[in-house]
Amino acid sequence: MSAVDTSTPSAVLPKAVPLTPGRVSWQREALALVVGFALLALLPLVITDSYSRHVLIMIFIYGVVASNWDLSLGYGGVFNFGHLALFGIGVYAYSLLTKLAEMNPWIALVVSGLIAVVAAVAVTVPILRLKGIYIILVTFGFAQLVMQVILSQSDYTGGTQGIVRIPTVTWFDHNMVRDAKFAYFYIALAMLGASTVFLRALVRSRTGISIVALRDNEEYAVSRGISLARQRLITLAASAFFTGIAGAFYAAYQRNASIEVFGMSLATIILSMVLLGGTSTIYGAIIASFVLTVFSESMADFGAWRPIITALLIIVVMLVYPSGIMGMLKSASRWMTRSRNG
Amino acid sequence: MTGPMLSVSELTAGYGRITVLDKISIEAGRFGNVGLFGPNGHGKTTLLRAVSGLLKPRQGRIVFDGEDITEATSRAIVKKGLIHVPQGNTLFPDLSIADCMALGAYSPRARPLEDENREKVLALFPKLRERWRQRVATLSGGERQMVSIGTALMSHPKLLILDEPTLGLAPKIKDELCRSVLEISKSGVPLIVVEQDVEFLLELSQHLYFLNHGQVETEIKPGESLGHSEIMAMYFGH
Amino acid sequence: MGGTADILFGGLFQGSLYAMMAVGLALVWTTIGVFNFSHGVFMMLGAYFAWQLVTWGLPPFLAFPLSVLAMAGMGWVLQASVVRPLIGRSNLVLVVVITTLAAGSLIENGALEVWGPRSKQIPPLVSGNVMLGSIGVSLHQIAIILVTPLALGALWLFLNRTRLGLALRAVAQNEDASRLVGLNVTMLYGLSFGIAAALAALAGIFLGGYRFMSPVMGVDPLLKALIVVVFGGISSISGPIYAAYLIGFFEAIASYYFGLYWTPALLFAALILTLMVKPEGLFTPNRSRGLA
């Protein structure tokens, strides 16, 4: 990122950001995105059984959560351990809005995203001045706080029992239940698509570059007029919106909400998606959510050994491939071009 | 002993993709104290770090006291008596002077001599006795440098490396410290010194190396001494 | 005066357990600069190991120390396998979070395989109950209240009165300088992890003596220990100990006056407030291990 000129305040500059050498132009990236998502959209034609479609839907949900986490963690360099709490807030916001306030589910999806944004802003305020390990500890504390509040307000949230029979989204008079998850697949895919376009547009924008500048050289960036507090707030708020929506969709899809979304095991899995995918790519997290979920599902027969093998895999990849799956792909493609040229 | 105490031959080292030392060769112990000088960022500290095992060299050989220490750990090197006082005096801010001295005598070679060496250090730096239980962070710059050197003396060095011992000190304290270092040398401990102060370096060392671009550009042995002005030119000319 | 006794006893008891856990986290943080998210697992394993040894017929006074020792070894092994190879990476803190989380999940599920989900209990340190004022308390709990300061005191003596402890404190402050006085930094890293694990195991044996054990029994204490270090700061050993007892008493008072229902919320309100005023923790001395 060092080649990018951040020396002038963004307000007076034209929108176009000078390209860093080796960076893909946005036209090519947009084309690749459209092709990629078009291919994904064709999948239900090939994959017709509802179990496989369910796995894909879960991949899309995890992909949204993981890639948004990559925004705050990879790009922002802020280790928000409460990211999964934003997802959980989406789950519970949707559940309560549709069940108690009887809000239209589609509107509730979006409102849940906004509530997650508000929560993200609330957790960012105490960490504005903090660094490193203290950010981890405070955001972790925040996640615990949210969980404790949900647990204690059992009259509304069902406490440890959770919430069941949550209203789901509807599409005119299409039957959501008996279409082998056809409609859910496309809703999930649309959500992933919107989230990915949003994230990539953000990180390619001037705002995105200033966020990275802060991460890489805080003192320099601040001396150049970038506000640490403002950018950190933007980063976390932006990473919350689709995370909250993903939570809401998860609730609508599963039709129940449980406190387990705040648990360590889900956080571990999603975090490994971010790190295995390689941070600061967005795409890496999505690819890793695909790889990890399929891997995990393919071991369904192993029963109790499944989490053990998953954990081992995570450790081994972290030890031997620090830059994650994207790093692996990059070095593989570099190797291929080299062997083609040479 | 006829050979040099320390000989570094064809040493290449660096950090990441950057090469700092490029096939550098020096020796120490045969012609008195060694003085290293040259512009900053040209490998003096890197050379010392490689010698004391903090940095693994990519190529070359380091022999100390007849043994190959190229691949040795810092711990093994300290055990053999090659002691390195790093640049800056930020050793252990939260330890007391007493703690630091005890740490200095950590290696098995130095432990039996702990009491004797402590007396020597306190005779050399009487100030440390007054502040014996004080945390290092509360000391002045000069006192901290005394702690650093004192800690090294507690390790009972056969060869002592000092990386800019007078850096950032006030003139009066600097003089005091220079006298102490000369005294250490007189007591029979050979030195390798990196120093910005030309006068001090010339007073202290008989064998000089001028380092530039990761290589020895000029070596000055006793007898073939260059004029004072020429050395000054090297200091400031590059 | 039942209230005072309740609060005093409850505070001391909870504080003891929190201190045993939190001090290990802080020890590892100050020496290696990483955060061990598998710390809770040592607690669980320590309890299970002790249970296993007792079931095999070993008397508790042998089984408990053996288990603590075994966990020290486990800590060493864990450090060597998922922490040490990563040292030197620029994103060390982050990567270690994930590898220790994964290692924790691995061991937790392994324990589930080996010992099954059924709850177990190990014999208390001391059996029997006494009346303390108007409340009845078990001798086991009193033993915990008394043993904890002894264990922490032993740790303090080790760190401050032995050469090895001195070396450990030195490594926490300056790694390069430690190498230059001839310290074996790798060994000291293993030692710090080992001690932390041993303390966690001891806490696990305490807990397993009055509550049913399960493979996930370490999760909640780890979370609490994390909160303790947020309060107490993490760059010293004493800060987390003070904070542990402070939180123990805070909870005892809050639950006595406001009920268990509101205690967590109150605790977190206090936490947020603390961080607004003193983000680096209440008992942090004027220094900190460098971390971006």
CSV table of N, CA, C and O in Angstrom, one decimal, chain B residues 6-108:
chain,number,residue,atom,x,y,z
B,6,LEU,N,39.3,-13.7,18.2
B,6,LEU,CA,38.1,-13.8,17.4
B,6,LEU,C,38.4,-13.6,15.9
B,6,LEU,O,39.2,-12.6,15.6
B,7,SER,N,38.0,-14.5,15.1
B,7,SER,CA,38.1,-14.2,13.7
B,7,SER,C,36.8,-14.4,12.9
B,7,SER,O,36.2,-15.4,13.1
B,8,VAL,N,36.5,-13.4,12.1
B,8,VAL,CA,35.3,-13.5,11.3
B,8,VAL,C,35.7,-13.5,9.9
B,8,VAL,O,36.5,-12.6,9.5
B,9,SER,N,35.3,-14.5,9.2
B,9,SER,CA,35.7,-14.6,7.8
B,9,SER,C,34.6,-14.7,6.8
B,9,SER,O,33.7,-15.6,7.0
B,10,GLU,N,34.6,-13.8,5.8
B,10,GLU,CA,33.7,-13.9,4.7
B,10,GLU,C,32.2,-13.9,5.2
B,10,GLU,O,31.4,-14.7,4.6
B,11,LEU,N,31.9,-13.1,6.2
B,11,LEU,CA,30.6,-13.2,6.8
B,11,LEU,C,29.6,-12.4,6.0
B,11,LEU,O,29.8,-11.2,5.7
B,12,THR,N,28.4,-13.1,5.6
B,12,THR,CA,27.3,-12.4,5.0
B,12,THR,C,26.1,-12.5,5.9
B,12,THR,O,25.8,-13.6,6.3
B,13,ALA,N,25.4,-11.4,6.1
B,13,ALA,CA,24.2,-11.5,7.0
B,13,ALA,C,23.3,-10.3,6.7
B,13,ALA,O,23.8,-9.3,6.0
B,14,GLY,N,22.1,-10.4,7.1
B,14,GLY,CA,21.2,-9.3,6.8
B,14,GLY,C,19.8,-9.6,7.4
B,14,GLY,O,19.7,-10.6,8.2
B,15,TYR,N,18.8,-8.8,7.1
B,15,TYR,CA,17.5,-9.0,7.6
B,15,TYR,C,16.5,-9.1,6.4
B,15,TYR,O,16.5,-8.3,5.6
B,16,GLY,N,15.8,-10.2,6.4
B,16,GLY,CA,14.8,-10.4,5.3
B,16,GLY,C,15.6,-10.4,4.0
B,16,GLY,O,16.5,-11.2,3.8
B,17,ARG,N,15.1,-9.6,3.1
B,17,ARG,CA,15.7,-9.6,1.8
B,17,ARG,C,16.9,-8.6,1.7
B,17,ARG,O,17.6,-8.5,0.7
B,18,ILE,N,17.1,-7.9,2.8
B,18,ILE,CA,18.2,-6.9,2.8
B,18,ILE,C,19.5,-7.5,3.3
B,18,ILE,O,19.5,-8.2,4.3
B,19,THR,N,20.5,-7.4,2.5
B,19,THR,CA,21.9,-7.8,2.9
B,19,THR,C,22.6,-6.6,3.5
B,19,THR,O,22.8,-5.6,2.9
B,20,VAL,N,23.1,-6.8,4.8
B,20,VAL,CA,23.8,-5.7,5.4
B,20,VAL,C,25.3,-6.0,5.4
B,20,VAL,O,26.1,-5.1,5.1
B,21,LEU,N,25.7,-7.2,5.7
B,21,LEU,CA,27.1,-7.5,5.7
B,21,LEU,C,27.4,-8.3,4.4
B,21,LEU,O,26.7,-9.3,4.1
B,22,ASP,N,28.4,-7.9,3.7
B,22,ASP,CA,28.7,-8.6,2.5
B,22,ASP,C,30.2,-9.1,2.5
B,22,ASP,O,31.1,-8.4,2.3
B,23,LYS,N,30.3,-10.4,2.9
B,23,LYS,CA,31.5,-11.1,2.9
B,23,LYS,C,32.6,-10.3,3.7
B,23,LYS,O,33.7,-10.0,3.2
B,24,ILE,N,32.2,-10.0,4.9
B,24,ILE,CA,33.1,-9.1,5.7
B,24,ILE,C,34.1,-10.0,6.5
B,24,ILE,O,33.7,-11.1,6.9
B,25,SER,N,35.3,-9.6,6.7
B,25,SER,CA,36.3,-10.4,7.5
B,25,SER,C,37.0,-9.4,8.4
B,25,SER,O,37.5,-8.4,8.0
B,26,ILE,N,37.0,-9.8,9.7
B,26,ILE,CA,37.8,-9.0,10.7
B,26,ILE,C,38.4,-10.0,11.7
B,26,ILE,O,38.0,-11.1,11.7
B,27,GLU,N,39.3,-9.5,12.5
B,27,GLU,CA,39.8,-10.3,13.5
B,27,GLU,C,40.1,-9.4,14.7
B,27,GLU,O,40.2,-8.2,14.6
B,28,ALA,N,40.2,-10.1,15.9
B,28,ALA,CA,40.4,-9.3,17.1
B,28,ALA,C,41.2,-10.1,18.1
B,28,ALA,O,41.2,-11.3,18.1
B,29,GLY,N,42.0,-9.4,18.9
B,29,GLY,CA,42.7,-10.0,20.0
B,29,GLY,C,44.2,-10.1,19.7
B,29,GLY,O,45.0,-10.4,20.6
B,30,ARG,N,44.6,-9.9,18.5
B,30,ARG,CA,46.1,-10.0,18.2
B,30,ARG,C,46.8,-8.7,18.3
B,30,ARG,O,47.9,-8.6,18.7
B,31,PHE,N,46.1,-7.6,17.9
B,31,PHE,CA,46.8,-6.3,17.9
B,31,PHE,C,46.1,-5.3,18.9
B,31,PHE,O,45.8,-4.2,18.5
B,32,GLY,N,45.8,-5.8,20.1
B,32,GLY,CA,45.2,-4.9,21.0
B,32,GLY,C,43.7,-4.8,20.8
B,32,GLY,O,43.1,-5.6,20.1
B,33,ASN,N,43.1,-3.8,21.4
B,33,ASN,CA,41.7,-3.5,21.3
B,33,ASN,C,41.3,-3.2,19.8
B,33,ASN,O,42.0,-2.5,19.1
B,34,VAL,N,40.1,-3.6,19.4
B,34,VAL,CA,39.6,-3.3,18.1
B,34,VAL,C,38.6,-2.2,18.1
B,34,VAL,O,37.7,-2.2,19.0
B,35,GLY,N,38.8,-1.3,17.2
B,35,GLY,CA,37.8,-0.2,17.1
B,35,GLY,C,37.1,-0.3,15.8
B,35,GLY,O,37.8,-0.5,14.7
B,36,LEU,N,35.8,-0.3,15.8
B,36,LEU,CA,35.0,-0.3,14.5
B,36,LEU,C,34.4,1.1,14.4
B,36,LEU,O,33.8,1.7,15.3
B,37,PHE,N,34.6,1.6,13.2
B,37,PHE,CA,33.9,2.9,12.9
B,37,PHE,C,33.4,3.0,11.5
B,37,PHE,O,33.8,2.1,10.7
B,38,GLY,N,32.6,4.0,11.2
B,38,GLY,CA,32.1,4.1,9.8
B,38,GLY,C,30.7,4.6,10.0
B,38,GLY,O,30.1,4.7,11.1
B,39,PRO,N,30.1,5.0,8.8
B,39,PRO,CA,28.8,5.7,8.9
B,39,PRO,C,27.7,4.7,9.4
B,39,PRO,O,27.8,3.5,9.4
B,40,ASN,N,26.7,5.3,10.0
B,40,ASN,CA,25.6,4.5,10.5
B,40,ASN,C,24.9,3.8,9.4
B,40,ASN,O,24.8,4.2,8.3
B,41,GLY,N,24.3,2.6,9.8
B,41,GLY,CA,23.6,1.8,8.8
B,41,GLY,C,24.5,1.1,7.8
B,41,GLY,O,24.0,0.6,6.8
B,42,HIS,N,25.8,0.9,8.2
B,42,HIS,CA,26.6,0.2,7.3
B,42,HIS,C,27.2,-1.1,7.9
B,42,HIS,O,28.2,-1.6,7.4
B,43,GLY,N,26.5,-1.6,8.9
B,43,GLY,CA,26.8,-2.9,9.3
B,43,GLY,C,27.5,-3.1,10.7
B,43,GLY,O,27.8,-4.3,11.0
B,44,LYS,N,27.9,-2.0,11.4
B,44,LYS,CA,28.6,-2.3,12.6
B,44,LYS,C,27.8,-3.1,13.6
B,44,LYS,O,28.3,-4.1,14.1
B,45,THR,N,26.6,-2.6,13.9
B,45,THR,CA,25.8,-3.3,14.9
B,45,THR,C,25.4,-4.7,14.4
B,45,THR,O,25.4,-5.6,15.1
B,46,THR,N,25.1,-4.8,13.1
B,46,THR,CA,24.7,-6.1,12.5
B,46,THR,C,25.9,-7.1,12.7
B,46,THR,O,25.7,-8.2,13.0
B,47,LEU,N,27.1,-6.6,12.5
B,47,LEU,CA,28.3,-7.5,12.6
B,47,LEU,C,28.3,-8.0,14.1
B,47,LEU,O,28.5,-9.2,14.3
B,48,LEU,N,28.1,-7.1,15.0
B,48,LEU,CA,28.2,-7.5,16.4
B,48,LEU,C,27.1,-8.4,16.8
B,48,LEU,O,27.3,-9.4,17.5
B,49,ARG,N,25.9,-8.2,16.2
B,49,ARG,CA,24.8,-9.1,16.5
B,49,ARG,C,25.0,-10.5,16.0
B,49,ARG,O,24.7,-11.5,16.6
B,50,ALA,N,25.7,-10.5,14.8
B,50,ALA,CA,26.0,-11.8,14.2
B,50,ALA,C,27.0,-12.6,15.1
B,50,ALA,O,26.9,-13.8,15.3
B,51,VAL,N,28.0,-11.8,15.5
B,51,VAL,CA,29.1,-12.4,16.3
B,51,VAL,C,28.5,-13.0,17.6
B,51,VAL,O,28.9,-14.1,18.0
B,52,SER,N,27.6,-12.3,18.2
B,52,SER,CA,27.1,-12.8,19.5
B,52,SER,C,25.9,-13.7,19.4
B,52,SER,O,25.2,-14.0,20.3
B,53,GLY,N,25.6,-14.1,18.1
B,53,GLY,CA,24.6,-15.1,18.0
B,53,GLY,C,23.1,-14.6,17.9
B,53,GLY,O,22.2,-15.4,17.9
B,54,LEU,N,22.9,-13.3,17.9
B,54,LEU,CA,21.5,-12.8,17.9
B,54,LEU,C,21.0,-12.9,16.5
B,54,LEU,O,19.8,-12.9,16.3
B,55,LEU,N,21.9,-12.9,15.5
B,55,LEU,CA,21.5,-12.9,14.1
B,55,LEU,C,22.2,-14.1,13.4
B,55,LEU,O,23.5,-14.2,13.6
B,56,LYS,N,21.5,-14.9,12.8
B,56,LYS,CA,22.2,-16.1,12.1
B,56,LYS,C,22.8,-15.6,10.8
B,56,LYS,O,22.0,-15.1,9.9
B,57,PRO,N,24.1,-15.8,10.6
B,57,PRO,CA,24.7,-15.4,9.4
B,57,PRO,C,24.2,-16.3,8.2
B,57,PRO,O,23.9,-17.4,8.5
B,58,ARG,N,24.3,-15.7,7.0
B,58,ARG,CA,23.9,-16.6,5.9
B,58,ARG,C,25.1,-17.4,5.4
B,58,ARG,O,25.0,-18.5,4.9
B,59,GLN,N,26.2,-16.7,5.4
B,59,GLN,CA,27.5,-17.4,5.0
B,59,GLN,C,28.6,-17.0,5.8
B,59,GLN,O,28.5,-16.0,6.5
B,60,GLY,N,29.7,-17.7,5.7
B,60,GLY,CA,30.9,-17.3,6.4
B,60,GLY,C,31.1,-18.1,7.7
B,60,GLY,O,30.4,-19.0,8.0
B,61,ARG,N,32.2,-17.7,8.4
B,61,ARG,CA,32.6,-18.4,9.6
B,61,ARG,C,33.0,-17.5,10.7
B,61,ARG,O,33.7,-16.5,10.5
B,62,ILE,N,32.7,-17.8,11.9
B,62,ILE,CA,33.1,-17.1,13.1
B,62,ILE,C,33.8,-18.0,14.0
B,62,ILE,O,33.2,-19.1,14.4
B,63,VAL,N,35.0,-17.7,14.4
B,63,VAL,CA,35.8,-18.6,15.3
B,63,VAL,C,36.2,-17.8,16.5
B,63,VAL,O,36.7,-16.7,16.4
B,64,PHE,N,35.8,-18.3,17.7
B,64,PHE,CA,36.2,-17.6,18.9
B,64,PHE,C,37.0,-18.5,19.8
B,64,PHE,O,36.5,-19.7,20.1
B,65,ASP,N,38.1,-18.1,20.2
B,65,ASP,CA,38.9,-18.9,21.2
B,65,ASP,C,39.2,-20.3,20.6
B,65,ASP,O,39.0,-21.3,21.4
B,66,GLY,N,39.4,-20.4,19.3
B,66,GLY,CA,39.7,-21.7,18.8
B,66,GLY,C,38.5,-22.6,18.4
B,66,GLY,O,38.6,-23.7,17.9
B,67,GLU,N,37.3,-22.1,18.7
B,67,GLU,CA,36.1,-22.9,18.4
B,67,GLU,C,35.2,-22.2,17.4
B,67,GLU,O,35.0,-20.9,17.5
B,68,ASP,N,34.6,-23.0,16.5
B,68,ASP,CA,33.7,-22.4,15.5
B,68,ASP,C,32.3,-22.1,16.2
B,68,ASP,O,31.7,-22.9,16.8
B,69,ILE,N,32.0,-20.8,16.2
B,69,ILE,CA,30.7,-20.4,16.9
B,69,ILE,C,29.7,-19.9,15.9
B,69,ILE,O,28.7,-19.2,16.2
B,70,THR,N,29.9,-20.1,14.6
B,70,THR,CA,29.0,-19.6,13.6
B,70,THR,C,27.6,-20.0,13.8
B,70,THR,O,26.7,-19.2,13.7
B,71,GLU,N,27.4,-21.2,14.2
B,71,GLU,CA,26.0,-21.7,14.4
B,71,GLU,C,25.6,-21.7,15.8
B,71,GLU,O,24.5,-22.2,16.2
B,72,ALA,N,26.4,-21.3,16.7
B,72,ALA,CA,26.2,-21.4,18.1
B,72,ALA,C,25.1,-20.4,18.6
B,72,ALA,O,24.9,-19.4,18.0
B,73,THR,N,24.3,-20.8,19.6
B,73,THR,CA,23.3,-19.9,20.2
B,73,THR,C,24.0,-18.8,21.0
B,73,THR,O,25.2,-19.0,21.5
B,74,SER,N,23.3,-17.8,21.3
B,74,SER,CA,23.9,-16.7,22.2
B,74,SER,C,24.3,-17.3,23.5
B,74,SER,O,25.3,-16.9,24.1
B,75,ARG,N,23.5,-18.2,24.0
B,75,ARG,CA,23.8,-18.8,25.3
B,75,ARG,C,25.1,-19.5,25.3
B,75,ARG,O,26.0,-19.3,26.2
B,76,ALA,N,25.4,-20.3,24.3
B,76,ALA,CA,26.6,-21.0,24.2
B,76,ALA,C,27.8,-20.0,24.0
B,76,ALA,O,28.9,-20.2,24.6
B,77,ILE,N,27.6,-18.9,23.3
B,77,ILE,CA,28.6,-17.9,23.1
B,77,ILE,C,28.9,-17.2,24.4
B,77,ILE,O,30.1,-17.0,24.7
B,78,VAL,N,27.9,-16.9,25.1
B,78,VAL,CA,28.1,-16.2,26.4
B,78,VAL,C,28.9,-17.2,27.3
B,78,VAL,O,29.8,-16.8,28.0
B,79,LYS,N,28.6,-18.5,27.3
B,79,LYS,CA,29.3,-19.5,28.1
B,79,LYS,C,30.7,-19.5,27.8
B,79,LYS,O,31.6,-19.7,28.7
B,80,LYS,N,31.1,-19.2,26.6
B,80,LYS,CA,32.5,-19.3,26.2
B,80,LYS,C,33.2,-18.0,26.6
B,80,LYS,O,34.5,-17.9,26.5
B,81,GLY,N,32.5,-17.0,27.0
B,81,GLY,CA,33.1,-15.8,27.5
B,81,GLY,C,33.2,-14.6,26.5
B,81,GLY,O,33.9,-13.6,26.7
B,82,LEU,N,32.4,-14.7,25.4
B,82,LEU,CA,32.3,-13.6,24.5
B,82,LEU,C,31.1,-12.8,24.9
B,82,LEU,O,29.9,-13.3,24.7
B,83,ILE,N,31.3,-11.6,25.4
B,83,ILE,CA,30.1,-10.9,26.0
B,83,ILE,C,29.9,-9.6,25.2
B,83,ILE,O,30.8,-8.8,24.9
B,84,HIS,N,28.6,-9.3,24.9
B,84,HIS,CA,28.2,-8.2,24.1
B,84,HIS,C,27.3,-7.3,24.8
B,84,HIS,O,26.3,-7.6,25.3
B,85,VAL,N,27.8,-6.0,25.0
B,85,VAL,CA,26.9,-5.0,25.6
B,85,VAL,C,26.2,-4.2,24.4
B,85,VAL,O,26.9,-3.5,23.7
B,86,PRO,N,24.9,-4.4,24.3
B,86,PRO,CA,24.3,-3.9,23.1
B,86,PRO,C,24.1,-2.3,23.2
B,86,PRO,O,24.3,-1.8,24.2
B,87,GLN,N,23.8,-1.8,22.0
B,87,GLN,CA,23.7,-0.3,21.9
B,87,GLN,C,22.5,0.1,22.7
B,87,GLN,O,21.5,-0.6,22.9
B,88,GLY,N,22.5,1.3,23.2
B,88,GLY,CA,21.4,1.8,24.1
B,88,GLY,C,21.5,1.2,25.4
B,88,GLY,O,22.2,0.2,25.6
B,89,ASN,N,20.8,1.8,26.4
B,89,ASN,CA,21.0,1.2,27.7
B,89,ASN,C,19.7,0.8,28.3
B,89,ASN,O,19.3,1.0,29.4
B,90,THR,N,18.9,0.1,27.4
B,90,THR,CA,17.5,-0.3,27.8
B,90,THR,C,17.5,-1.7,28.2
B,90,THR,O,16.7,-2.5,27.7
B,91,LEU,N,18.4,-2.1,29.0
B,91,LEU,CA,18.5,-3.5,29.4
B,91,LEU,C,17.2,-4.1,30.0
B,91,LEU,O,16.3,-4.5,29.3
B,92,PHE,N,17.1,-4.0,31.3
B,92,PHE,CA,15.9,-4.5,32.0
B,92,PHE,C,15.4,-3.5,32.9
B,92,PHE,O,15.7,-3.3,34.1
B,93,PRO,N,14.4,-2.7,32.4
B,93,PRO,CA,14.0,-1.5,33.1
B,93,PRO,C,13.4,-1.8,34.5
B,93,PRO,O,13.5,-0.9,35.4
B,94,ASP,N,12.8,-2.9,34.7
B,94,ASP,CA,12.1,-3.2,35.9
B,94,ASP,C,12.9,-4.0,36.9
B,94,ASP,O,12.4,-4.4,37.9
B,95,LEU,N,14.1,-4.3,36.5
B,95,LEU,CA,15.0,-5.1,37.5
B,95,LEU,C,15.8,-4.1,38.2
B,95,LEU,O,16.1,-3.0,37.8
B,96,SER,N,16.2,-4.5,39.5
B,96,SER,CA,17.1,-3.6,40.2
B,96,SER,C,18.5,-3.9,39.8
B,96,SER,O,18.8,-4.8,39.0
B,97,ILE,N,19.4,-3.0,40.2
B,97,ILE,CA,20.8,-3.2,39.8
B,97,ILE,C,21.3,-4.6,40.4
B,97,ILE,O,22.0,-5.3,39.6
B,98,ALA,N,20.9,-4.9,41.6
B,98,ALA,CA,21.3,-6.2,42.2
B,98,ALA,C,20.8,-7.3,41.3
B,98,ALA,O,21.6,-8.3,41.0
B,99,ASP,N,19.6,-7.2,40.8
B,99,ASP,CA,19.1,-8.3,39.9
B,99,ASP,C,19.9,-8.4,38.6
B,99,ASP,O,20.3,-9.5,38.2
B,100,CYS,N,20.3,-7.2,38.1
B,100,CYS,CA,21.0,-7.3,36.8
B,100,CYS,C,22.4,-7.9,37.0
B,100,CYS,O,22.8,-8.7,36.2
B,101,MET,N,23.0,-7.6,38.1
B,101,MET,CA,24.3,-8.2,38.4
B,101,MET,C,24.2,-9.7,38.6
B,101,MET,O,25.0,-10.5,38.1
B,102,ALA,N,23.1,-10.1,39.3
B,102,ALA,CA,22.9,-11.6,39.4
B,102,ALA,C,22.7,-12.3,38.1
B,102,ALA,O,23.2,-13.4,37.8
B,103,LEU,N,22.0,-11.6,37.2
B,103,LEU,CA,21.7,-12.1,35.9
B,103,LEU,C,23.0,-12.2,35.1
B,103,LEU,O,23.3,-13.2,34.4
B,104,GLY,N,23.9,-11.2,35.2
B,104,GLY,CA,25.2,-11.3,34.6
B,104,GLY,C,26.0,-12.5,34.9
B,104,GLY,O,26.7,-13.1,34.1
B,105,ALA,N,25.8,-13.0,36.1
B,105,ALA,CA,26.6,-14.1,36.6
B,105,ALA,C,25.8,-15.4,36.4
B,105,ALA,O,25.9,-16.4,37.0
B,106,TYR,N,24.8,-15.4,35.4
B,106,TYR,CA,23.9,-16.5,35.2
B,106,TYR,C,24.6,-17.7,34.6
B,106,TYR,O,24.4,-18.9,35.0
B,107,SER,N,25.6,-17.5,33.7
B,107,SER,CA,26.2,-18.7,33.1
B,107,SER,C,27.1,-19.4,34.0
B,107,SER,O,27.8,-18.8,34.9
B,108,PRO,N,27.2,-20.7,33.9
B,108,PRO,CA,27.9,-21.5,34.9
B,108,PRO,C,29.4,-21.1,35.0
B,108,PRO,O,30.0,-21.3,36.1
